[in-house]
Amino acid sequence: MTRLNKPTIKDVAKEAGVSIATVSRVLNNGIGYSIKTKQHVLKTIEEMGYSPNAIARGLINKQSNTIGVLFPEISGLVSAEILQGIEEAAHARGKSIVICNTASSGHKTKEYLKLLQEKQVDGILFASQLLTLEYVAIVRKMGVPVVTVSAYSEDPTIPAVQVDNETAAYDAICYFIQQGHTEIGMISGNPSDLLAGAPRMAGYKRALKEAGIAYVPTKVAWDKGFYFEDGQKAFQRLYTDHPNLTAIFSASDELAIGAMSAATAKGLRIPEDLSVIGFDGTKLAKMAVPPLTTVSQHFFSMGKTAANLLFDSIATGRASSGRIIRHELIKRHSVQMPSSTKTMD
Amino acid sequence: MTRLNKPTIKDVAKEAGVSIATVSRVLNNGIGYSIKTKQHVLKTIEEMGYSPNAIARGLINKQSNTIGVLFPEISGLVSAEILQGIEEAAHARGKSIVICNTASSGHKTKEYLKLLQEKQVDGILFASQLLTLEYVAIVRKMGVPVVTVSAYSEDPTIPAVQVDNETAAYDAICYFIQQGHTEIGMISGNPSDLLAGAPRMAGYKRALKEAGIAYVPTKVAWDKGFYFEDGQKAFQRLYTDHPNLTAIFSASDELAIGAMSAATAKGLRIPEDLSVIGFDGTKLAKMAVPPLTTVSQHFFSMGKTAANLLFDSIATGRASSGRIIRHELIKRHSVQMPSSTKTMD
DNA sequence: TTGAAAGCGTTACCAG
DNA sequence: CTGGTAACGCTTTCAA
């Protein structure tokens, strides 16, 4: 039976005929040994197939080079894009990330926070995940920096990376208005959602007000969340109450596509009979029929930015400030001027 | 300045007036102490807010309770669903997962493999990611188990969790044939893809052959990959060469939706003029207009199964065998009998 | 330029 | 039932 255990720094030292201190030095510090020793050590490392043990390193350095990322769900396009951004930033700095799917459950979240503490992660990212005061307290006790991506925090001092949701919604409505629409409905997420619910509705109201259009509460509908089915259901209600709507702004792309699907089923043509704007800018939007005009959030870049903020904070020991990531109205083919404008009568 | 450092097991021992061995025992073994000591120790742990250090534990136990998962991309629906399945299985066993986005790059993959080795992961999952002989060799040297999910391995001895792609495609085509179609085209992925390309094309051919329908090479088209745009482009070519096709089988949902979008743009109605079947069963399919009939792969369950196989392998030290996950034809509204059957003339 | 040794926070063995 | 202590693999003083 050959020696199955992987070689340690000790083995390398013995084999190379130097001390472990020397091996460690050529591995880490750029100094403290002769060029000749360096080459010799490097060669034996190569020959033995030695690989340093990050766990042992972590124990002594008191850092794991790992961050934890919490998501309420990971099987969606939004999460996936944010995650990809985070991953890119992490990899660029040689850090690794452990992902935690909390399923929006307080229990699972706290469980994960405990796990992350035991794993000695260097920092934590809350992605799309409500950061309650309770979580903040836990994380404070852990003593590691936190940042939030596309998430609402009950503690305003936590650095956040997000879009200006109010303005983004406002811009969408203004575009409708520019196109001549006045009968504008909205499919919202739950208004109790302080990140993606309430602010977008506020933007909708502000744009209407500035244009002198009366705000009619029943022109805003929502169901449970931000999903396709919610969009379908909300549209039914909207259409029943207000069949004369010429434009609908939806708080997510899925919501918008659900609405379009329900509208098509009712025989409405898009955009001829009904204009639609979505939100998020996921790849769903370009795949819709017709391609969906939407307010894009650049999730990839949000994830990347948030991760970098966190890494900076870890490195400097100072809390960073948040960032607003610019949104962008991507114009495709789901919006046109209302065909039955009064002047046509 | 209060004591900022987190308490260690030593601190707990001192505070509780016992030895660290005892504290360790109440933390790990269910035995070896009086009920009274246990309560006392637990109380001091609680009071001091002590949390065990998983890094130190890992060092001595020679395991990290962590697995590495490699994806060629993580911002897609398929990856996200697989990941969610893996996450669920991992969390259920108290393991954590570090994710690696290789971008299909051999360089990044090898870099990650090295990182995972240093992190002392207990096992590795290749998800949707080609497992080359070179990678197998590296992983063998690492001495940890590997399993593959929805991925092709050049080494057939590696446990794999996947769908029977040939049969799945075969079933889809048979369904077309049952509905009366004979002019059946296919939008394939790249045939050099040994997992999702070649086998699905083989299934297509077999079904045709069994039904006595001639296989016409130009009735199969593909572009670069499995994405929306590829579907659009491939459809153009298919339609130019064979405008009389009444049915198209696509090797992914995105491909199918791309084809539908291009077909709709040409004035074709679905399913009246053209029937379409997709592949994957992502949430995209149900959101299409009309809702897409598709061969579902149950990615969530594949991820979960693969992770569990890996954990078993880690625990027992024995390689497990792979699993075929049953596919399922989900019938929605993108397929109907060809309207212009010969008998109607 | 180099080596010896202390120590990071745990676990597990061996005495008592 | 309990305590002392070696060891896990590594980094980092401190001396030489």
XYZ file of N, CA, C and O in Angstrom, chain B residues 224-288:
260
model
N -25.220 27.872 -32.868
C -24.170 27.632 -31.883
C -24.607 26.764 -30.708
O -24.026 25.738 -30.425
N -25.647 27.213 -30.024
C -25.965 26.529 -28.771
C -27.433 26.230 -28.571
O -28.133 25.809 -29.491
N -27.900 26.462 -27.367
C -29.269 26.106 -27.014
C -30.113 27.326 -26.680
O -31.097 27.214 -25.963
N -29.704 28.476 -27.172
C -30.376 29.700 -26.774
C -31.431 30.196 -27.759
O -31.508 29.750 -28.898
N -32.175 31.158 -27.260
C -33.260 31.787 -28.005
C -32.852 32.184 -29.427
O -33.490 31.795 -30.407
N -31.769 32.934 -29.517
C -31.324 33.425 -30.822
C -30.961 32.264 -31.755
O -31.199 32.327 -32.959
N -30.381 31.232 -31.179
C -30.034 30.065 -31.988
C -31.300 29.450 -32.579
O -31.317 29.003 -33.726
N -32.330 29.447 -31.774
C -33.603 28.890 -32.234
C -34.179 29.716 -33.375
O -34.706 29.180 -34.356
N -34.077 31.015 -33.226
C -34.586 31.893 -34.285
C -33.857 31.641 -35.599
O -34.464 31.462 -36.652
N -32.535 31.619 -35.491
C -31.743 31.443 -36.706
C -31.982 30.084 -37.342
O -32.152 29.963 -38.560
N -31.966 29.075 -36.516
C -32.141 27.724 -37.055
C -33.507 27.601 -37.733
O -33.649 26.957 -38.775
N -34.500 28.255 -37.154
C -35.818 28.176 -37.770
C -35.827 28.784 -39.173
O -36.448 28.255 -40.089
N -35.146 29.910 -39.319
C -35.085 30.560 -40.638
C -34.628 29.556 -41.684
O -35.223 29.397 -42.738
N -33.529 28.898 -41.361
C -32.966 27.946 -42.317
C -33.920 26.802 -42.600
O -34.141 26.401 -43.740
N -34.507 26.296 -41.527
C -35.432 25.179 -41.664
C -36.609 25.571 -42.550
O -37.022 24.838 -43.450
N -37.118 26.767 -42.322
C -38.314 27.208 -43.019
C -38.020 27.504 -44.487
O -38.841 27.245 -45.368
N -36.831 28.029 -44.714
C -36.439 28.298 -46.099
C -36.363 26.998 -46.896
O -36.894 26.893 -48.003
N -35.728 26.023 -46.306
C -35.563 24.744 -47.007
C -36.852 23.926 -47.046
O -37.113 23.208 -48.005
N -37.614 24.003 -45.975
C -38.793 23.132 -45.879
C -40.013 23.869 -45.343
O -40.417 23.665 -44.200
N -40.599 24.701 -46.154
C -41.758 25.472 -45.691
C -42.974 24.595 -45.364
O -43.923 25.052 -44.738
N -42.903 23.353 -45.792
C -44.047 22.472 -45.566
C -44.002 21.705 -44.249
O -44.865 20.870 -43.978
N -42.985 21.956 -43.435
C -42.907 21.295 -42.132
C -44.144 21.613 -41.296
O -44.576 22.754 -41.231
N -44.704 20.608 -40.631
C -45.874 20.879 -39.774
C -45.517 20.757 -38.306
O -46.323 21.068 -37.434
N -44.316 20.264 -38.033
C -43.933 20.074 -36.629
C -42.435 20.251 -36.463
O -41.650 19.864 -37.320
N -42.049 20.848 -35.342
C -40.631 21.018 -35.048
C -40.344 20.639 -33.605
O -41.011 21.106 -32.675
N -39.358 19.790 -33.463
C -38.902 19.405 -32.132
C -37.622 20.182 -31.848
O -36.713 20.212 -32.670
N -37.562 20.818 -30.692
C -36.388 21.618 -30.359
C -35.664 21.037 -29.162
O -36.291 20.579 -28.214
N -34.365 21.109 -29.187
C -33.554 20.484 -28.147
C -33.479 21.286 -26.844
O -32.776 20.901 -25.920
N -34.196 22.413 -26.789
C -34.316 23.124 -25.510
C -35.549 24.001 -25.571
O -36.077 24.276 -26.655
N -36.002 24.451 -24.432
C -37.168 25.339 -24.407
C -36.842 26.672 -25.064
O -37.653 27.235 -25.797
N -35.652 27.159 -24.797
C -35.283 28.440 -25.393
C -35.251 28.352 -26.915
O -35.746 29.234 -27.611
N -34.675 27.276 -27.380
C -34.640 27.038 -28.818
C -36.067 27.023 -29.379
O -36.362 27.631 -30.420
N -36.963 26.347 -28.681
C -38.344 26.242 -29.132
C -39.016 27.605 -29.164
O -39.730 27.952 -30.113
N -38.764 28.384 -28.137
C -39.401 29.695 -28.063
C -38.832 30.622 -29.135
O -39.547 31.416 -29.731
N -37.547 30.467 -29.373
C -36.940 31.224 -30.469
C -37.579 30.853 -31.797
O -37.904 31.723 -32.616
N -37.794 29.573 -31.991
C -38.418 29.107 -33.224
C -39.843 29.634 -33.334
O -40.268 30.109 -34.393
N -40.571 29.592 -32.241
C -41.948 30.071 -32.255
C -41.994 31.549 -32.574
O -42.853 32.020 -33.325
N -41.063 32.267 -31.988
C -41.023 33.697 -32.224
C -40.750 33.996 -33.699
O -41.407 34.832 -34.324
N -39.794 33.271 -34.281
C -39.477 33.476 -35.696
C -40.640 33.036 -36.579
O -40.942 33.678 -37.592
N -41.296 31.972 -36.189
C -42.422 31.468 -36.972
C -43.578 32.460 -36.946
O -44.199 32.761 -37.965
N -43.843 32.984 -35.762
C -44.917 33.957 -35.612
C -44.635 35.185 -36.477
O -45.529 35.727 -37.127
N -43.377 35.596 -36.490
C -42.987 36.748 -37.293
C -43.240 36.496 -38.774
O -43.501 37.417 -39.543
N -43.195 35.234 -39.177
C -43.446 34.890 -40.578
C -44.940 34.704 -40.851
O -45.333 34.278 -41.942
N -45.735 34.947 -39.824
C -47.170 34.838 -40.018
C -47.733 33.451 -39.748
O -48.924 33.192 -39.947
N -46.901 32.555 -39.291
C -47.407 31.221 -38.966
C -48.103 31.245 -37.619
O -47.673 31.932 -36.696
N -49.173 30.484 -37.512
C -49.849 30.387 -36.223
C -49.445 29.071 -35.563
O -49.278 28.046 -36.227
N -49.298 29.150 -34.255
C -48.939 27.949 -33.506
C -50.076 27.655 -32.549
O -50.511 28.547 -31.819
N -50.632 26.474 -32.542
C -50.176 25.272 -33.246
C -50.892 25.014 -34.578
O -50.638 23.986 -35.200
N -51.775 25.928 -35.002
C -52.565 25.652 -36.197
C -51.689 25.333 -37.417
O -51.930 24.351 -38.119
N -50.692 26.175 -37.659
C -49.842 25.959 -38.825
C -48.595 25.141 -38.504
O -48.034 24.476 -39.370
N -48.170 25.248 -37.274
C -46.927 24.585 -36.899
C -46.989 24.138 -35.442
O -47.300 24.936 -34.557
N -46.705 22.854 -35.230
C -46.644 22.340 -33.865
C -45.199 22.367 -33.377
O -44.280 22.150 -34.158
N -45.036 22.621 -32.092
C -43.683 22.710 -31.540
C -43.591 21.968 -30.210
O -44.496 22.051 -29.384
N -42.505 21.232 -30.043
C -42.212 20.619 -28.742
C -40.835 21.096 -28.307
O -39.905 21.135 -29.113
N -40.737 21.440 -27.050
C -39.461 21.893 -26.511
C -38.793 20.808 -25.682
O -39.219 19.653 -25.681
N -37.760 21.203 -24.984
C -37.030 20.254 -24.162
C -36.500 20.994 -22.938
O -35.987 22.110 -23.060
N -36.623 20.396 -21.786
C -36.101 20.886 -20.499
C -37.184 21.027 -19.441
O -37.004 20.628 -18.297
N -38.312 21.651 -19.862
C -39.361 21.839 -18.874
C -39.032 22.936 -17.890
O -39.385 22.859 -16.717
N -38.366 23.978 -18.358
C -38.139 25.132 -17.495
C -39.436 25.924 -17.396
O -40.387 25.676 -18.123
N -39.445 26.896 -16.509
C -40.659 27.692 -16.348
C -40.958 28.539 -17.576
O -42.066 29.049 -17.739
N -39.968 28.663 -18.436
C -40.158 29.349 -19.708
C -41.316 28.734 -20.490
O -42.107 29.443 -21.120
N -41.365 27.422 -20.466
C -42.313 26.695 -21.301
C -43.758 27.072 -21.006
O -44.554 27.327 -21.907
N -44.081 27.163 -19.744
C -45.473 27.476 -19.405
C -45.797 28.937 -19.675
O -46.948 29.315 -19.809
N -44.759 29.752 -19.793
C -44.992 31.163 -20.021
C -45.060 31.536 -21.496
O -45.335 32.677 -21.842
N -44.770 30.585 -22.350
C -44.804 30.878 -23.777
C -46.242 31.058 -24.245
O -47.180 30.654 -23.577
